[in-house]
mmCIF file of C-alpha atoms in Angstrom:
data_model
loop_
_atom_site.group_PDB
_atom_site.id
_atom_site.type_symbol
_atom_site.label_atom_id
_atom_site.label_comp_id
_atom_site.label_asym_id
_atom_site.label_seq_id
_atom_site.Cartn_x
_atom_site.Cartn_y
_atom_site.Cartn_z
ATOM 1 C CA UNK A 1 -22.766 -34.778 0.411
ATOM 2 C CA UNK A 2 -24.214 -35.922 -2.952
ATOM 3 C CA UNK A 3 -27.145 -33.515 -2.578
ATOM 4 C CA UNK A 4 -24.802 -30.659 -1.743
ATOM 5 C CA UNK A 5 -22.663 -31.312 -4.816
ATOM 6 C CA UNK A 6 -25.774 -31.606 -7.002
ATOM 7 C CA UNK A 7 -26.894 -28.162 -5.823
ATOM 8 C CA UNK A 8 -23.410 -26.691 -6.300
ATOM 9 C CA UNK A 9 -23.289 -28.141 -9.822
ATOM 10 C CA UNK A 10 -26.583 -26.454 -10.689
ATOM 11 C CA UNK A 11 -25.313 -23.159 -9.298
ATOM 12 C CA UNK A 12 -21.664 -23.106 -10.418
ATOM 13 C CA UNK A 13 -21.167 -25.675 -13.169
ATOM 14 C CA UNK A 14 -19.876 -29.155 -13.880
ATOM 15 C CA UNK A 15 -16.603 -28.807 -11.985
ATOM 16 C CA UNK A 16 -18.582 -29.387 -8.781
ATOM 17 C CA UNK A 17 -20.309 -32.593 -9.952
ATOM 18 C CA UNK A 18 -17.627 -35.059 -8.829
ATOM 19 C CA UNK A 19 -18.066 -36.138 -5.216
ATOM 20 C CA UNK A 20 -14.705 -36.952 -3.619
ATOM 21 C CA UNK A 21 -15.069 -40.295 -1.860
ATOM 22 C CA UNK A 22 -13.047 -43.272 -0.673
ATOM 23 C CA UNK A 23 -14.378 -46.510 0.844
ATOM 24 C CA UNK A 24 -12.802 -47.720 4.100
ATOM 25 C CA UNK A 25 -13.871 -50.336 6.607
ATOM 26 C CA UNK A 26 -15.798 -48.899 9.538
ATOM 27 C CA UNK A 27 -13.484 -47.651 12.301
ATOM 28 C CA UNK A 28 -10.400 -48.481 10.212
ATOM 29 C CA UNK A 29 -9.215 -44.857 10.129
ATOM 30 C CA UNK A 30 -7.992 -42.631 12.918
ATOM 31 C CA UNK A 31 -9.273 -39.078 13.336
ATOM 32 C CA UNK A 32 -5.935 -37.815 12.006
ATOM 33 C CA UNK A 33 -6.242 -39.959 8.857
ATOM 34 C CA UNK A 34 -9.804 -38.783 8.267
ATOM 35 C CA UNK A 35 -8.709 -35.161 8.577
ATOM 36 C CA UNK A 36 -5.794 -35.822 6.230
ATOM 37 C CA UNK A 37 -8.087 -37.321 3.566
ATOM 38 C CA UNK A 38 -10.542 -34.425 3.837
ATOM 39 C CA UNK A 39 -7.771 -31.852 3.445
ATOM 40 C CA UNK A 40 -6.328 -33.768 0.487
ATOM 41 C CA UNK A 41 -9.705 -33.914 -1.251
ATOM 42 C CA UNK A 42 -10.303 -30.232 -0.608
ATOM 43 C CA UNK A 43 -6.880 -29.405 -2.063
ATOM 44 C CA UNK A 44 -7.711 -31.215 -5.287
ATOM 45 C CA UNK A 45 -11.406 -30.548 -5.850
ATOM 46 C CA UNK A 46 -11.823 -26.793 -6.225
ATOM 47 C CA UNK A 47 -10.168 -23.754 -7.698
ATOM 48 C CA UNK A 48 -7.938 -22.031 -5.190
ATOM 49 C CA UNK A 49 -5.848 -18.894 -5.073
ATOM 50 C CA UNK A 50 -2.059 -19.433 -5.017
ATOM 51 C CA UNK A 51 -1.875 -18.603 -1.304
ATOM 52 C CA UNK A 52 -4.732 -21.029 -0.530
ATOM 53 C CA UNK A 53 -2.942 -23.736 -2.484
ATOM 54 C CA UNK A 54 0.249 -23.044 -0.558
ATOM 55 C CA UNK A 55 -1.658 -23.282 2.730
ATOM 56 C CA UNK A 56 -2.983 -26.668 1.590
ATOM 57 C CA UNK A 57 0.603 -27.861 1.265
ATOM 58 C CA UNK A 58 1.320 -26.650 4.808
ATOM 59 C CA UNK A 59 -1.722 -28.409 6.294
ATOM 60 C CA UNK A 60 -0.783 -31.701 4.636
ATOM 61 C CA UNK A 61 2.859 -31.199 5.670
ATOM 62 C CA UNK A 62 1.853 -30.859 9.325
ATOM 63 C CA UNK A 63 0.073 -34.213 9.148
ATOM 64 C CA UNK A 64 2.966 -35.889 7.361
ATOM 65 C CA UNK A 65 5.439 -34.595 9.952
ATOM 66 C CA UNK A 66 3.349 -36.102 12.773
ATOM 67 C CA UNK A 67 3.162 -39.446 10.985
ATOM 68 C CA UNK A 68 6.905 -39.446 10.331
ATOM 69 C CA UNK A 69 7.579 -39.203 14.070
ATOM 70 C CA UNK A 70 5.785 -42.512 14.672
ATOM 71 C CA UNK A 71 6.564 -44.368 11.446
ATOM 72 C CA UNK A 72 10.058 -45.922 11.197
ATOM 73 C CA UNK A 73 9.672 -46.223 7.423
ATOM 74 C CA UNK A 74 9.410 -42.431 7.120
ATOM 75 C CA UNK A 75 12.425 -41.635 9.297
ATOM 76 C CA UNK A 76 14.851 -39.445 7.359
ATOM 77 C CA UNK A 77 12.411 -38.744 4.522
ATOM 78 C CA UNK A 78 12.283 -35.030 3.780
ATOM 79 C CA UNK A 79 8.961 -33.234 4.086
ATOM 80 C CA UNK A 80 9.255 -31.805 0.569
ATOM 81 C CA UNK A 81 9.803 -35.343 -0.762
ATOM 82 C CA UNK A 82 6.629 -36.607 0.915
ATOM 83 C CA UNK A 83 4.652 -33.591 -0.327
ATOM 84 C CA UNK A 84 5.940 -34.035 -3.883
ATOM 85 C CA UNK A 85 4.846 -37.669 -3.917
ATOM 86 C CA UNK A 86 1.474 -36.857 -2.380
ATOM 87 C CA UNK A 87 0.579 -34.013 -4.756
ATOM 88 C CA UNK A 88 2.372 -35.372 -7.821
ATOM 89 C CA UNK A 89 4.630 -32.334 -8.221
ATOM 90 C CA UNK A 90 8.363 -31.701 -8.116
ATOM 91 C CA UNK A 91 10.142 -31.288 -4.789
ATOM 92 C CA UNK A 92 10.996 -27.730 -5.870
ATOM 93 C CA UNK A 93 7.304 -26.885 -6.300
ATOM 94 C CA UNK A 94 6.456 -28.504 -2.981
ATOM 95 C CA UNK A 95 9.160 -26.527 -1.156
ATOM 96 C CA UNK A 96 8.116 -23.261 -2.835
ATOM 97 C CA UNK A 97 4.505 -23.644 -1.701
ATOM 98 C CA UNK A 98 5.530 -24.678 1.806
ATOM 99 C CA UNK A 99 7.878 -21.698 2.173
ATOM 100 C CA UNK A 100 5.119 -19.326 1.047
ATOM 101 C CA UNK A 101 2.605 -20.817 3.470
ATOM 102 C CA UNK A 102 5.028 -20.683 6.387
ATOM 103 C CA UNK A 103 6.474 -17.220 5.833
ATOM 104 C CA UNK A 104 4.435 -14.906 3.597
ATOM 105 C CA UNK A 105 2.459 -12.235 5.457
ATOM 106 C CA UNK A 106 -1.185 -11.531 4.589
ATOM 107 C CA UNK A 107 -0.513 -8.345 2.599
ATOM 108 C CA UNK A 108 1.989 -10.146 0.391
ATOM 109 C CA UNK A 109 -0.364 -13.137 0.023
ATOM 110 C CA UNK A 110 -2.881 -10.695 -1.428
ATOM 111 C CA UNK A 111 -0.230 -9.456 -3.879
ATOM 112 C CA UNK A 112 0.455 -13.060 -4.903
ATOM 113 C CA UNK A 113 -3.232 -13.834 -5.377
ATOM 114 C CA UNK A 114 -3.674 -10.652 -7.426
ATOM 115 C CA UNK A 115 -0.874 -11.720 -9.768
ATOM 116 C CA UNK A 116 1.440 -8.894 -8.707
ATOM 117 C CA UNK A 117 3.992 -11.382 -7.339
ATOM 118 C CA UNK A 118 5.044 -14.588 -9.077
ATOM 119 C CA UNK A 119 5.442 -17.790 -7.062
ATOM 120 C CA UNK A 120 9.218 -17.462 -7.254
ATOM 121 C CA UNK A 121 9.087 -13.855 -6.077
ATOM 122 C CA UNK A 122 6.659 -14.762 -3.296
ATOM 123 C CA UNK A 123 9.018 -17.504 -2.116
ATOM 124 C CA UNK A 124 11.889 -15.008 -1.968
ATOM 125 C CA UNK A 125 9.747 -12.479 -0.095
ATOM 126 C CA UNK A 126 8.558 -15.165 2.342
ATOM 127 C CA UNK A 127 12.147 -15.618 3.488
ATOM 128 C CA UNK A 128 12.390 -11.953 4.502
ATOM 129 C CA UNK A 129 11.419 -10.543 7.884
ATOM 130 C CA UNK A 130 7.895 -9.311 8.501
ATOM 131 C CA UNK A 131 9.148 -5.731 8.540
ATOM 132 C CA UNK A 132 10.852 -6.156 5.164
ATOM 133 C CA UNK A 133 7.702 -7.706 3.722
ATOM 134 C CA UNK A 134 5.690 -4.749 4.994
ATOM 135 C CA UNK A 135 8.036 -2.446 3.088
ATOM 136 C CA UNK A 136 7.474 -4.410 -0.113
ATOM 137 C CA UNK A 137 3.704 -4.301 0.325
ATOM 138 C CA UNK A 138 3.874 -0.556 1.008
ATOM 139 C CA UNK A 139 6.000 -0.036 -2.109
ATOM 140 C CA UNK A 140 3.252 -1.615 -4.221
ATOM 141 C CA UNK A 141 0.834 0.941 -2.802
ATOM 142 C CA UNK A 142 3.086 3.945 -3.390
ATOM 143 C CA UNK A 143 4.977 2.994 -6.573
ATOM 144 C CA UNK A 144 3.960 2.011 -10.086
ATOM 145 C CA UNK A 145 5.674 -1.334 -10.618
ATOM 146 C CA UNK A 146 5.277 -2.609 -14.163
ATOM 147 C CA UNK A 147 6.734 -5.943 -15.159
ATOM 148 C CA UNK A 148 8.606 -8.720 -13.409
ATOM 149 C CA UNK A 149 11.939 -6.876 -13.617
ATOM 150 C CA UNK A 150 10.631 -3.892 -11.644
ATOM 151 C CA UNK A 151 9.352 -6.177 -8.884
ATOM 152 C CA UNK A 152 12.621 -8.131 -8.816
ATOM 153 C CA UNK A 153 14.520 -4.854 -8.480
ATOM 154 C CA UNK A 154 12.298 -3.777 -5.577
ATOM 155 C CA UNK A 155 12.821 -7.081 -3.736
ATOM 156 C CA UNK A 156 16.571 -6.919 -4.345
ATOM 157 C CA UNK A 157 16.659 -3.339 -3.084
ATOM 158 C CA UNK A 158 14.946 -4.320 0.145
ATOM 159 C CA UNK A 159 17.267 -7.312 0.585
ATOM 160 C CA UNK A 160 20.354 -5.139 0.119
ATOM 161 C CA UNK A 161 19.111 -2.663 2.708
ATOM 162 C CA UNK A 162 19.137 0.331 0.384
ATOM 163 C CA UNK A 163 16.223 1.747 2.326
ATOM 164 C CA UNK A 164 18.454 2.296 5.393
ATOM 165 C CA UNK A 165 17.897 5.735 6.865
ATOM 166 C CA UNK A 166 19.961 7.992 9.190
ATOM 167 C CA UNK A 167 19.211 7.033 12.764
ATOM 168 C CA UNK A 168 18.965 3.275 12.052
ATOM 169 C CA UNK A 169 21.015 1.166 14.455
ATOM 170 C CA UNK A 170 23.617 -1.377 13.324
ATOM 171 C CA UNK A 171 24.366 -4.016 15.967
ATOM 172 C CA UNK A 172 27.752 -5.770 15.974
ATOM 173 C CA UNK A 173 28.321 -8.969 17.958
ATOM 174 C CA UNK A 174 31.759 -10.208 18.951
ATOM 175 C CA UNK A 175 32.792 -13.480 17.312
ATOM 176 C CA UNK A 176 34.864 -16.222 18.940
ATOM 177 C CA UNK A 177 36.401 -17.251 15.628
ATOM 178 C CA UNK A 178 36.421 -16.861 11.873
ATOM 179 C CA UNK A 179 33.357 -19.062 11.227
ATOM 180 C CA UNK A 180 34.086 -19.067 7.504
ATOM 181 C CA UNK A 181 32.782 -21.475 4.878
ATOM 182 C CA UNK A 182 35.817 -20.672 2.738
ATOM 183 C CA UNK A 183 39.181 -20.850 4.509
ATOM 184 C CA UNK A 184 41.002 -20.061 1.279
ATOM 185 C CA UNK A 185 39.540 -16.574 1.523
ATOM 186 C CA UNK A 186 40.382 -16.406 5.237
ATOM 187 C CA UNK A 187 44.019 -17.346 4.552
ATOM 188 C CA UNK A 188 44.185 -14.736 1.797
ATOM 189 C CA UNK A 189 42.824 -12.047 4.141
ATOM 190 C CA UNK A 190 45.237 -12.942 6.964
ATOM 191 C CA UNK A 191 48.418 -13.849 5.120
ATOM 192 C CA UNK A 192 48.270 -12.092 1.739
ATOM 193 C CA UNK A 193 46.295 -8.944 2.497
ATOM 194 C CA UNK A 194 47.201 -8.367 6.158
ATOM 195 C CA UNK A 195 50.744 -9.755 5.776
ATOM 196 C CA UNK A 196 50.559 -11.927 8.898
ATOM 197 C CA UNK A 197 52.247 -15.281 9.460
ATOM 198 C CA UNK A 198 50.966 -18.268 11.375
ATOM 199 C CA UNK A 199 53.012 -17.122 14.413
ATOM 200 C CA UNK A 200 52.041 -13.425 14.357
ATOM 201 C CA UNK A 201 49.664 -12.185 17.004
ATOM 202 C CA UNK A 202 46.207 -11.162 15.891
ATOM 203 C CA UNK A 203 45.035 -7.575 16.593
ATOM 204 C CA UNK A 204 43.347 -8.785 19.765
ATOM 205 C CA UNK A 205 46.798 -9.789 21.051
ATOM 206 C CA UNK A 206 45.494 -13.095 22.324
ATOM 207 C CA UNK A 207 45.699 -15.550 19.426
ATOM 208 C CA UNK A 208 47.946 -16.089 16.423
ATOM 209 C CA UNK A 209 47.066 -16.256 12.738
ATOM 210 C CA UNK A 210 47.562 -19.999 12.794
ATOM 211 C CA UNK A 211 45.487 -20.301 15.937
ATOM 212 C CA UNK A 212 42.549 -18.514 14.318
ATOM 213 C CA UNK A 213 42.636 -20.942 11.403
#
């Protein structure tokens, strides 16, 4: 390893001179721990693209999740918390990188690495479906997008579904209840706007306004 780093230093400069190393008693580490240390050293010892860095977070996260399953002390500890402590970053940064690694398609990773998407934008895009991400990548190929605002507008346009075309299919699924996070709004819709009372039958003729709530 020392010889390899010496050669890399001669070829690419001083940043390659430091040899990542830790001393452990023979056979004191499991294969999983060895792999974890190697990935951690790799994540901290060379320049990486933003998508590569994000993937490093995901690899370490996978190891941490496995350890949490077998370590009572880690029960209930969030993955982003463990990543933040391991990498010395905020939980927000850890979650952003993990979301990108888990959800961003290759084309959009290339946009991130080329500086056409910011980390925040990439995180938002990573939460979209693969088809929606394809549309964003295609828009970069067919449109001239200058500045963060133009990219934000594109992402927002895709999220709002403004690219819907005639012939698209909208699927509606019957609900067995209101399923509302805000019952104040539900009461307003039923009692104020629709003029129902708690005893009035709903349009389905089966339940009452009070029963729905």
